């Protein structure tokens, strides 16, 4: 996490409203960047078959954050707030947009409080069943499954990878 935070913090030119991303320790910033990418993927950036391993990935990120419930909750919470200051050289991203995507822009204060309370409970429980719930919470918060995405699996290929 430290390497991710150290190398990508300034390359991506990140900021967090009401705070300074430069004051966040590198290992925490690394967790924030990774969690933001996971949230972007859960909200429609990844195909449905790629989401099956998300509970294990969240549990691994929790462990990488020192298995600290409040620490991981902080990483998760800040991952929903971190923004791109400048997007020069980054296709498909808008300046000052959320790194995780803009699906939380229209949340009411009550929905936001309920969402983060559910996430906090999952962090403190630290169970695989809880980590599965994060996927469901995020999918529900960003509008649910995308039309036509049910049952999608990766296509079969005839690639010959023996020489790789």
CSV table of N, CA and C in Angstrom, one decimal:
chain,number,residue,atom,x,y,z
A,1,UNK,N,0.8,-1.2,0.0
A,1,UNK,CA,0.0,0.0,0.0
A,1,UNK,C,0.9,1.3,0.0
A,2,UNK,N,2.0,1.2,0.7
A,2,UNK,CA,2.9,2.3,0.8
A,2,UNK,C,3.4,2.7,-0.6
A,3,UNK,N,3.8,1.7,-1.4
A,3,UNK,CA,4.3,1.9,-2.7
A,3,UNK,C,3.2,2.6,-3.6
A,4,UNK,N,2.0,2.0,-3.6
A,4,UNK,CA,0.9,2.6,-4.4
A,4,UNK,C,0.7,4.0,-4.0
A,5,UNK,N,0.6,4.3,-2.7
A,5,UNK,CA,0.4,5.7,-2.2
A,5,UNK,C,1.5,6.6,-2.6
A,6,UNK,N,2.7,6.2,-2.5
A,6,UNK,CA,3.9,7.0,-2.8
A,6,UNK,C,3.9,7.3,-4.2
A,7,UNK,N,3.7,6.4,-5.1
A,7,UNK,CA,3.9,6.6,-6.5
A,7,UNK,C,2.7,7.2,-7.2
A,8,UNK,N,1.5,6.9,-6.8
A,8,UNK,CA,0.4,7.4,-7.5
A,8,UNK,C,-0.3,8.7,-6.9
A,9,UNK,N,0.1,9.0,-5.7
A,9,UNK,CA,-0.5,10.2,-5.1
A,9,UNK,C,-0.4,11.5,-6.0
A,10,UNK,N,0.8,11.7,-6.4
A,10,UNK,CA,1.1,12.9,-7.2
A,10,UNK,C,0.9,12.7,-8.7
A,11,UNK,N,1.2,11.5,-9.1
A,11,UNK,CA,0.9,11.2,-10.6
A,11,UNK,C,-0.5,11.4,-10.9
A,12,UNK,N,-1.4,11.0,-10.1
A,12,UNK,CA,-2.9,11.2,-10.3
A,12,UNK,C,-3.4,12.5,-9.8
A,13,UNK,N,-2.6,13.3,-9.1
A,13,UNK,CA,-2.9,14.6,-8.6
A,13,UNK,C,-4.3,14.6,-7.9
A,14,UNK,N,-4.3,13.9,-6.8
A,14,UNK,CA,-5.5,13.7,-6.0
A,14,UNK,C,-5.7,14.7,-4.9
A,15,UNK,N,-6.9,15.0,-4.6
A,15,UNK,CA,-7.2,15.8,-3.5
A,15,UNK,C,-8.5,15.3,-2.8
A,16,UNK,N,-8.7,15.7,-1.6
A,16,UNK,CA,-9.9,15.3,-0.8
A,16,UNK,C,-10.5,16.6,-0.3
A,17,UNK,N,-11.8,16.8,-0.6
A,17,UNK,CA,-12.4,18.0,-0.2
A,17,UNK,C,-12.4,18.2,1.4
A,18,UNK,N,-12.1,19.4,1.8
A,18,UNK,CA,-12.0,19.6,3.3
A,18,UNK,C,-10.7,19.1,3.9
A,19,UNK,N,-9.8,18.7,3.1
A,19,UNK,CA,-8.5,18.2,3.6
A,19,UNK,C,-7.4,18.3,2.6
A,20,UNK,N,-6.3,17.8,2.9
A,20,UNK,CA,-5.2,17.8,2.0
A,20,UNK,C,-4.7,16.4,1.8
A,21,UNK,N,-4.7,15.9,0.7
A,21,UNK,CA,-4.3,14.5,0.4
A,21,UNK,C,-2.8,14.3,0.7
A,22,UNK,N,-2.0,15.4,0.7
A,22,UNK,CA,-0.6,15.3,1.0
A,22,UNK,C,-0.3,15.0,2.4
A,23,UNK,N,-1.3,15.3,3.3
A,23,UNK,CA,-1.1,15.0,4.7
A,23,UNK,C,-1.5,13.6,5.1
A,24,UNK,N,-2.0,12.8,4.2
A,24,UNK,CA,-2.4,11.4,4.5
A,24,UNK,C,-1.2,10.5,4.3
A,25,UNK,N,-0.9,9.7,5.3
A,25,UNK,CA,0.2,8.8,5.1
A,25,UNK,C,0.2,7.9,3.8
A,26,UNK,N,1.3,7.6,3.3
A,26,UNK,CA,1.4,6.9,2.0
A,26,UNK,C,0.6,5.6,2.0
A,27,UNK,N,0.8,4.8,3.1
A,27,UNK,CA,0.1,3.5,3.1
A,27,UNK,C,-1.4,3.7,3.1
A,28,UNK,N,-1.9,4.7,3.8
A,28,UNK,CA,-3.4,5.0,3.8
A,28,UNK,C,-3.8,5.4,2.4
A,29,UNK,N,-3.0,6.3,1.8
A,29,UNK,CA,-3.4,6.8,0.5
A,29,UNK,C,-3.4,5.6,-0.5
A,30,UNK,N,-2.5,4.7,-0.4
A,30,UNK,CA,-2.4,3.5,-1.3
A,30,UNK,C,-3.7,2.7,-1.1
A,31,UNK,N,-4.2,2.6,0.1
A,31,UNK,CA,-5.5,1.9,0.3
A,31,UNK,C,-6.6,2.6,-0.3
A,32,UNK,N,-6.6,3.9,-0.2
A,32,UNK,CA,-7.7,4.8,-0.7
A,32,UNK,C,-7.7,4.6,-2.2
A,33,UNK,N,-6.6,4.7,-2.9
A,33,UNK,CA,-6.5,4.6,-4.3
A,33,UNK,C,-7.0,3.2,-4.8
A,34,UNK,N,-6.6,2.1,-4.1
A,34,UNK,CA,-7.0,0.8,-4.5
A,34,UNK,C,-8.5,0.6,-4.2
A,35,UNK,N,-9.0,1.1,-3.1
A,35,UNK,CA,-10.5,1.0,-2.8
A,35,UNK,C,-11.3,1.8,-3.8
A,36,UNK,N,-10.8,3.0,-4.2
A,36,UNK,CA,-11.5,3.8,-5.2
A,36,UNK,C,-11.6,3.0,-6.5
A,37,UNK,N,-10.6,2.3,-6.9
A,37,UNK,CA,-10.6,1.5,-8.1
A,37,UNK,C,-11.6,0.4,-8.0
A,38,UNK,N,-11.6,-0.2,-6.8
A,38,UNK,CA,-12.6,-1.3,-6.6
A,38,UNK,C,-14.0,-0.8,-6.7
A,39,UNK,N,-14.2,0.3,-6.1
A,39,UNK,CA,-15.6,0.9,-6.1
A,39,UNK,C,-16.0,1.3,-7.5
A,40,UNK,N,-15.1,1.8,-8.3
A,40,UNK,CA,-15.4,2.1,-9.7
A,40,UNK,C,-15.7,0.9,-10.4
A,41,UNK,N,-15.0,-0.2,-10.2
A,41,UNK,CA,-15.3,-1.5,-10.8
A,41,UNK,C,-16.6,-2.0,-10.4
A,42,UNK,N,-16.9,-2.0,-9.1
A,42,UNK,CA,-18.2,-2.5,-8.6
A,42,UNK,C,-19.4,-1.7,-9.2
A,43,UNK,N,-19.2,-0.5,-9.5
A,43,UNK,CA,-20.3,0.4,-10.0
A,43,UNK,C,-20.5,0.3,-11.5
A,44,UNK,N,-19.9,-0.7,-12.1
A,44,UNK,CA,-20.1,-0.9,-13.5
A,44,UNK,C,-18.8,-0.9,-14.4
A,45,UNK,N,-17.7,-0.7,-13.8
A,45,UNK,CA,-16.4,-0.7,-14.5
A,45,UNK,C,-15.9,-2.0,-14.8
A,46,UNK,N,-16.3,-3.0,-14.1
A,46,UNK,CA,-15.9,-4.4,-14.3
A,46,UNK,C,-17.1,-5.2,-14.8
A,47,UNK,N,-16.8,-6.2,-15.6
A,47,UNK,CA,-17.9,-7.1,-16.0
A,47,UNK,C,-18.4,-7.9,-14.8
A,48,UNK,N,-19.6,-8.4,-14.8
A,48,UNK,CA,-20.2,-9.1,-13.7
A,48,UNK,C,-19.3,-10.3,-13.2
A,49,UNK,N,-18.8,-11.1,-14.1
A,49,UNK,CA,-18.0,-12.2,-13.7
A,49,UNK,C,-16.7,-11.8,-12.9
A,50,UNK,N,-16.3,-10.6,-13.1
A,50,UNK,CA,-15.1,-10.2,-12.4
A,50,UNK,C,-15.4,-9.8,-11.0
A,51,UNK,N,-16.6,-9.6,-10.6
A,51,UNK,CA,-17.0,-9.2,-9.3
A,51,UNK,C,-17.1,-10.3,-8.3
A,52,UNK,N,-17.0,-11.5,-8.8
A,52,UNK,CA,-17.2,-12.7,-7.9
A,52,UNK,C,-16.1,-12.8,-6.8
A,53,UNK,N,-14.9,-12.3,-7.1
A,53,UNK,CA,-13.8,-12.3,-6.1
A,53,UNK,C,-13.7,-11.1,-5.2
A,54,UNK,N,-14.7,-10.1,-5.4
A,54,UNK,CA,-14.6,-8.9,-4.6
A,54,UNK,C,-14.6,-9.1,-3.1
A,55,UNK,N,-15.4,-10.0,-2.5
A,55,UNK,CA,-15.3,-10.2,-1.1
A,55,UNK,C,-13.9,-10.6,-0.6
A,56,UNK,N,-13.2,-11.5,-1.3
A,56,UNK,CA,-11.9,-11.9,-1.0
A,56,UNK,C,-10.9,-10.7,-1.1
A,57,UNK,N,-11.1,-9.9,-2.1
A,57,UNK,CA,-10.2,-8.7,-2.4
A,57,UNK,C,-10.4,-7.7,-1.2
A,58,UNK,N,-11.7,-7.5,-0.8
A,58,UNK,CA,-11.9,-6.5,0.3
A,58,UNK,C,-11.3,-7.0,1.6
A,59,UNK,N,-11.4,-8.3,1.8
A,59,UNK,CA,-10.8,-8.9,3.0
A,59,UNK,C,-9.3,-8.8,3.0
A,60,UNK,N,-8.7,-9.0,1.8
A,60,UNK,CA,-7.3,-8.9,1.7
A,60,UNK,C,-6.8,-7.4,1.9
A,61,UNK,N,-7.6,-6.5,1.4
A,61,UNK,CA,-7.3,-5.1,1.6
A,61,UNK,C,-7.4,-4.7,3.0
A,62,UNK,N,-8.4,-5.2,3.7
A,62,UNK,CA,-8.6,-5.0,5.1
A,62,UNK,C,-7.3,-5.5,5.9
A,63,UNK,N,-6.9,-6.7,5.5
A,63,UNK,CA,-5.7,-7.3,6.2
A,63,UNK,C,-4.4,-6.4,5.8
A,64,UNK,N,-4.3,-5.9,4.6
A,64,UNK,CA,-3.2,-5.1,4.2
A,64,UNK,C,-3.2,-3.8,5.0
A,65,UNK,N,-4.4,-3.4,5.5
A,65,UNK,CA,-4.5,-2.1,6.3
A,65,UNK,C,-4.3,-2.4,7.8
A,66,UNK,N,-3.7,-3.6,8.0
A,66,UNK,CA,-3.4,-4.0,9.4
A,66,UNK,C,-4.5,-4.6,10.2
A,67,UNK,N,-5.6,-5.1,9.5
A,67,UNK,CA,-6.7,-5.7,10.1
A,67,UNK,C,-7.3,-4.8,11.2
A,68,UNK,N,-7.2,-3.5,10.9
A,68,UNK,CA,-7.7,-2.4,11.8
A,68,UNK,C,-9.1,-2.0,11.3
A,69,UNK,N,-10.2,-2.3,12.0
A,69,UNK,CA,-11.5,-2.0,11.6
A,69,UNK,C,-11.7,-0.5,11.3
A,70,UNK,N,-11.3,0.3,12.2
A,70,UNK,CA,-11.6,1.8,12.1
A,70,UNK,C,-10.6,2.3,11.0
A,71,UNK,N,-9.4,1.8,10.9
A,71,UNK,CA,-8.5,2.2,9.9
A,71,UNK,C,-9.0,1.9,8.5
A,72,UNK,N,-9.6,0.7,8.3
A,72,UNK,CA,-10.1,0.3,7.0
A,72,UNK,C,-11.3,1.1,6.7
A,73,UNK,N,-12.2,1.3,7.7
A,73,UNK,CA,-13.4,2.1,7.5
A,73,UNK,C,-13.0,3.5,7.0
A,74,UNK,N,-11.9,4.1,7.6
A,74,UNK,CA,-11.4,5.4,7.1
A,74,UNK,C,-11.0,5.4,5.7
A,75,UNK,N,-10.2,4.3,5.3
A,75,UNK,CA,-9.8,4.1,3.9
A,75,UNK,C,-11.0,4.1,3.0
A,76,UNK,N,-12.0,3.3,3.4
A,76,UNK,CA,-13.2,3.1,2.6
A,76,UNK,C,-13.9,4.5,2.4
A,77,UNK,N,-14.1,5.1,3.5
A,77,UNK,CA,-14.8,6.4,3.5
A,77,UNK,C,-14.1,7.5,2.7
A,78,UNK,N,-12.8,7.6,2.8
A,78,UNK,CA,-12.0,8.5,2.0
A,78,UNK,C,-12.0,8.1,0.6
A,79,UNK,N,-12.1,6.8,0.3
A,79,UNK,CA,-12.1,6.4,-1.1
A,79,UNK,C,-13.3,6.9,-1.9
A,80,UNK,N,-14.4,7.2,-1.1
A,80,UNK,CA,-15.6,7.8,-1.8
A,80,UNK,C,-15.5,9.3,-1.9
A,81,UNK,N,-14.4,9.9,-1.4
A,81,UNK,CA,-14.3,11.4,-1.4
A,81,UNK,C,-13.1,11.8,-2.2
A,82,UNK,N,-12.1,11.0,-2.5
A,82,UNK,CA,-10.9,11.4,-3.2
A,82,UNK,C,-11.3,11.8,-4.6
A,83,UNK,N,-10.7,12.9,-5.1
A,83,UNK,CA,-11.0,13.4,-6.4
A,83,UNK,C,-9.7,13.6,-7.2
A,84,UNK,N,-9.9,13.6,-8.5
A,84,UNK,CA,-8.8,13.9,-9.4
A,84,UNK,C,-8.7,15.4,-9.7
A,85,UNK,N,-7.6,16.0,-9.4
A,85,UNK,CA,-7.4,17.4,-9.6
A,85,UNK,C,-7.3,17.8,-11.0
A,86,UNK,N,-6.5,17.0,-11.7
A,86,UNK,CA,-6.2,17.2,-13.1
A,86,UNK,C,-6.2,15.9,-13.8
A,87,UNK,N,-6.7,15.8,-15.0
A,87,UNK,CA,-6.8,14.5,-15.7
A,87,UNK,C,-6.1,14.6,-17.1
A,88,UNK,N,-5.1,15.4,-17.2
A,88,UNK,CA,-4.3,15.5,-18.4
A,88,UNK,C,-3.6,14.1,-18.6
A,89,UNK,N,-3.8,13.5,-19.7
A,89,UNK,CA,-3.2,12.2,-20.0
A,89,UNK,C,-4.1,11.0,-19.5
A,90,UNK,N,-5.2,11.3,-18.9
A,90,UNK,CA,-6.1,10.2,-18.4
A,90,UNK,C,-7.4,10.3,-19.2
A,91,UNK,N,-7.5,9.4,-20.1
A,91,UNK,CA,-8.7,9.4,-21.0
A,91,UNK,C,-10.0,8.9,-20.2
A,92,UNK,N,-11.1,9.6,-20.5
A,92,UNK,CA,-12.4,9.2,-20.0
A,92,UNK,C,-12.6,9.7,-18.6
A,93,UNK,N,-11.8,10.5,-18.0
A,93,UNK,CA,-12.0,11.0,-16.7
A,93,UNK,C,-12.1,12.5,-16.7
A,94,UNK,N,-13.0,13.1,-15.9
A,94,UNK,CA,-13.2,14.5,-15.9
A,94,UNK,C,-12.4,15.1,-14.7
A,95,UNK,N,-11.9,16.3,-14.9
A,95,UNK,CA,-11.3,17.1,-13.9
A,95,UNK,C,-12.2,17.2,-12.7
A,96,UNK,N,-11.6,17.1,-11.5
A,96,UNK,CA,-12.3,17.2,-10.2
A,96,UNK,C,-13.5,16.3,-10.0
A,97,UNK,N,-13.4,15.1,-10.7
A,97,UNK,CA,-14.4,14.1,-10.5
A,97,UNK,C,-13.9,13.1,-9.5
A,98,UNK,N,-14.8,12.4,-8.9
A,98,UNK,CA,-14.4,11.3,-7.9
A,98,UNK,C,-13.6,10.2,-8.6
A,99,UNK,N,-12.6,9.8,-8.0
A,99,UNK,CA,-11.8,8.7,-8.5
A,99,UNK,C,-12.6,7.4,-8.7
A,100,UNK,N,-13.6,7.2,-7.8
A,100,UNK,CA,-14.4,6.0,-7.8
A,100,UNK,C,-15.6,6.1,-8.8
A,101,UNK,N,-15.7,7.3,-9.4
A,101,UNK,CA,-16.9,7.5,-10.3
A,101,UNK,C,-17.8,8.5,-9.6
A,102,UNK,N,-18.9,8.9,-10.3
A,102,UNK,CA,-19.8,9.9,-9.7
A,102,UNK,C,-21.1,9.4,-9.2
A,103,UNK,N,-21.2,8.1,-9.0
A,103,UNK,CA,-22.4,7.5,-8.6
A,103,UNK,C,-22.9,7.9,-7.2
A,104,UNK,N,-22.1,8.5,-6.4
A,104,UNK,CA,-22.6,8.9,-5.1
A,104,UNK,C,-23.0,10.4,-5.0
A,105,UNK,N,-22.9,11.1,-6.1
A,105,UNK,CA,-23.2,12.6,-6.1
A,105,UNK,C,-24.6,12.9,-5.7
A,106,UNK,N,-25.6,12.0,-5.9
A,106,UNK,CA,-27.0,12.4,-5.6
A,106,UNK,C,-27.5,11.7,-4.3
A,107,UNK,N,-26.6,11.2,-3.5
A,107,UNK,CA,-27.0,10.6,-2.3
A,107,UNK,C,-27.6,11.6,-1.3
A,108,UNK,N,-28.7,11.3,-0.6
A,108,UNK,CA,-29.2,12.2,0.4
A,108,UNK,C,-28.3,12.0,1.7
A,109,UNK,N,-28.4,12.9,2.6
A,109,UNK,CA,-27.6,12.8,3.8
A,109,UNK,C,-28.0,11.5,4.6
A,110,UNK,N,-29.2,11.2,4.6
A,110,UNK,CA,-29.7,10.0,5.3
A,110,UNK,C,-29.2,8.7,4.7
A,111,UNK,N,-29.2,8.7,3.3
A,111,UNK,CA,-28.7,7.5,2.6
A,111,UNK,C,-27.2,7.3,2.9
A,112,UNK,N,-26.5,8.4,2.8
A,112,UNK,CA,-25.1,8.4,3.0
A,112,UNK,C,-24.7,7.9,4.4
A,113,UNK,N,-25.5,8.4,5.4
A,113,UNK,CA,-25.2,8.0,6.8
A,113,UNK,C,-25.5,6.5,7.0
A,114,UNK,N,-26.6,6.0,6.4
A,114,UNK,CA,-27.0,4.6,6.5
A,114,UNK,C,-26.0,3.7,5.8
A,115,UNK,N,-25.5,4.2,4.6
A,115,UNK,CA,-24.6,3.4,3.8
A,115,UNK,C,-23.3,3.2,4.6
A,116,UNK,N,-22.8,4.3,5.1
A,116,UNK,CA,-21.5,4.3,5.8
A,116,UNK,C,-21.6,3.5,7.2
A,117,UNK,N,-22.8,3.6,7.8
A,117,UNK,CA,-23.0,2.8,9.0
A,117,UNK,C,-22.9,1.3,8.7
A,118,UNK,N,-23.5,0.9,7.6
A,118,UNK,CA,-23.5,-0.5,7.2
A,118,UNK,C,-22.1,-0.9,6.9
A,119,UNK,N,-21.3,0.0,6.2
A,119,UNK,CA,-19.9,-0.3,5.9
A,119,UNK,C,-19.1,-0.5,7.2
A,120,UNK,N,-19.3,0.4,8.2
A,120,UNK,CA,-18.6,0.4,9.4
A,120,UNK,C,-18.9,-0.9,10.2
A,121,UNK,N,-20.2,-1.4,10.2
A,121,UNK,CA,-20.5,-2.7,10.8
A,121,UNK,C,-19.8,-3.8,10.2
A,122,UNK,N,-19.7,-3.8,8.8
A,122,UNK,CA,-19.0,-4.9,8.1
A,122,UNK,C,-17.5,-4.9,8.5
A,123,UNK,N,-16.9,-3.7,8.5
A,123,UNK,CA,-15.5,-3.6,8.9
A,123,UNK,C,-15.3,-4.2,10.3
A,124,UNK,N,-16.1,-3.9,11.2
A,124,UNK,CA,-15.9,-4.4,12.6
A,124,UNK,C,-16.2,-5.9,12.7
A,125,UNK,N,-17.1,-6.4,11.9
A,125,UNK,CA,-17.4,-7.8,11.9
A,125,UNK,C,-16.3,-8.6,11.3
A,126,UNK,N,-15.7,-8.1,10.2
A,126,UNK,CA,-14.6,-8.8,9.5
A,126,UNK,C,-14.9,-10.3,9.3
A,127,UNK,N,-16.0,-10.5,8.5
A,127,UNK,CA,-16.4,-11.9,8.1
A,127,UNK,C,-16.5,-11.9,6.6
A,128,UNK,N,-16.3,-13.1,6.0
A,128,UNK,CA,-16.4,-13.2,4.6
A,128,UNK,C,-17.9,-12.8,4.1
A,129,UNK,N,-18.9,-13.2,5.0
A,129,UNK,CA,-20.2,-12.9,4.6
A,129,UNK,C,-20.4,-11.4,4.6
A,130,UNK,N,-19.8,-10.7,5.6
A,130,UNK,CA,-19.8,-9.2,5.6
A,130,UNK,C,-19.2,-8.6,4.4
A,131,UNK,N,-18.0,-9.1,4.0
A,131,UNK,CA,-17.4,-8.6,2.8
A,131,UNK,C,-18.2,-8.8,1.5
A,132,UNK,N,-19.0,-9.8,1.5
A,132,UNK,CA,-19.9,-10.1,0.4
A,132,UNK,C,-21.0,-9.0,0.4
A,133,UNK,N,-21.4,-8.5,1.5
A,133,UNK,CA,-22.4,-7.5,1.6
A,133,UNK,C,-22.0,-6.1,1.0
A,134,UNK,N,-20.7,-5.9,1.1
A,134,UNK,CA,-20.2,-4.6,0.5
A,134,UNK,C,-20.5,-4.6,-1.0
A,135,UNK,N,-20.3,-5.7,-1.7
A,135,UNK,CA,-20.6,-5.7,-3.1
A,135,UNK,C,-22.1,-5.4,-3.3
A,136,UNK,N,-23.0,-6.0,-2.5
A,136,UNK,CA,-24.4,-5.7,-2.6
A,136,UNK,C,-24.8,-4.3,-2.3
A,137,UNK,N,-24.2,-3.7,-1.3
A,137,UNK,CA,-24.4,-2.4,-0.9
A,137,UNK,C,-24.0,-1.4,-2.0
A,138,UNK,N,-22.8,-1.6,-2.5
A,138,UNK,CA,-22.4,-0.7,-3.6
A,138,UNK,C,-23.2,-0.9,-4.8
A,139,UNK,N,-23.5,-2.1,-5.2
A,139,UNK,CA,-24.4,-2.3,-6.4
A,139,UNK,C,-25.7,-1.6,-6.2
A,140,UNK,N,-26.3,-1.7,-5.0
A,140,UNK,CA,-27.6,-1.0,-4.8
A,140,UNK,C,-27.4,0.5,-4.8
A,141,UNK,N,-26.3,1.0,-4.2
A,141,UNK,CA,-26.1,2.4,-4.1
A,141,UNK,C,-25.9,3.1,-5.5
A,142,UNK,N,-25.3,2.3,-6.4
A,142,UNK,CA,-25.0,2.9,-7.7
A,142,UNK,C,-26.1,2.6,-8.8
A,143,UNK,N,-27.2,2.0,-8.4
A,143,UNK,CA,-28.3,1.7,-9.3
A,143,UNK,C,-28.5,0.3,-9.6
A,144,UNK,N,-27.8,-0.6,-9.0
A,144,UNK,CA,-28.1,-2.1,-9.3
A,144,UNK,C,-27.3,-2.6,-10.5
A,145,UNK,N,-27.7,-3.8,-10.9
A,145,UNK,CA,-27.1,-4.5,-12.0
A,145,UNK,C,-27.4,-3.7,-13.3
A,146,UNK,N,-26.5,-3.7,-14.2
A,146,UNK,CA,-26.7,-3.1,-15.5
A,146,UNK,C,-27.6,-4.0,-16.4
A,147,UNK,N,-28.4,-3.4,-17.2
A,147,UNK,CA,-29.3,-4.1,-18.1
A,147,UNK,C,-28.5,-5.1,-19.0
A,148,UNK,N,-28.9,-6.3,-19.1
A,148,UNK,CA,-28.3,-7.3,-20.0
A,148,UNK,C,-27.0,-7.9,-19.4
A,149,UNK,N,-26.7,-7.6,-18.1
A,149,UNK,CA,-25.4,-8.1,-17.6
A,149,UNK,C,-25.6,-9.4,-16.9
A,150,UNK,N,-26.8,-9.9,-16.7
A,150,UNK,CA,-27.0,-11.1,-16.0
A,150,UNK,C,-26.4,-12.3,-16.8
A,151,UNK,N,-25.7,-13.2,-16.1
A,151,UNK,CA,-25.2,-14.4,-16.7
A,151,UNK,C,-24.0,-14.2,-17.6
A,152,UNK,N,-23.5,-13.0,-17.7
A,152,UNK,CA,-22.3,-12.8,-18.6
A,152,UNK,C,-21.1,-13.5,-18.0
A,153,UNK,N,-20.4,-14.2,-18.8
A,153,UNK,CA,-19.1,-14.8,-18.4
A,153,UNK,C,-18.1,-14.5,-19.5
A,154,UNK,N,-16.8,-14.6,-19.1
A,154,UNK,CA,-15.8,-14.2,-20.1
A,154,UNK,C,-15.9,-15.2,-21.3
A,155,UNK,N,-15.6,-14.6,-22.5
A,155,UNK,CA,-15.7,-15.5,-23.7
A,155,UNK,C,-14.6,-16.5,-23.7
A,156,UNK,N,-14.9,-17.7,-24.3
A,156,UNK,CA,-13.9,-18.7,-24.5
A,156,UNK,C,-12.9,-18.2,-25.6
A,157,UNK,N,-11.6,-18.5,-25.3
A,157,UNK,CA,-10.6,-18.1,-26.3
A,157,UNK,C,-9.9,-19.3,-26.8
A,158,UNK,N,-9.2,-19.2,-27.9
A,158,UNK,CA,-8.4,-20.3,-28.4
A,158,UNK,C,-6.9,-19.8,-28.4
A,159,UNK,N,-6.6,-18.9,-27.4
A,159,UNK,CA,-5.2,-18.4,-27.4
A,159,UNK,C,-4.2,-19.5,-27.0
A,160,UNK,N,-3.1,-19.5,-27.7
A,160,UNK,CA,-2.1,-20.4,-27.4
A,160,UNK,C,-1.0,-19.7,-26.5
A,161,UNK,N,-1.0,-20.0,-25.2
A,161,UNK,CA,-0.2,-19.3,-24.3
A,161,UNK,C,1.1,-20.1,-23.9
A,162,UNK,N,1.3,-21.2,-24.6
A,162,UNK,CA,2.5,-22.0,-24.2
A,162,UNK,C,3.8,-21.3,-24.3
A,163,UNK,N,3.9,-20.3,-25.2
A,163,UNK,CA,5.2,-19.6,-25.4
A,163,UNK,C,5.4,-18.4,-24.5
A,164,UNK,N,4.4,-18.1,-23.7
A,164,UNK,CA,4.5,-16.9,-22.9
A,164,UNK,C,5.2,-17.2,-21.6
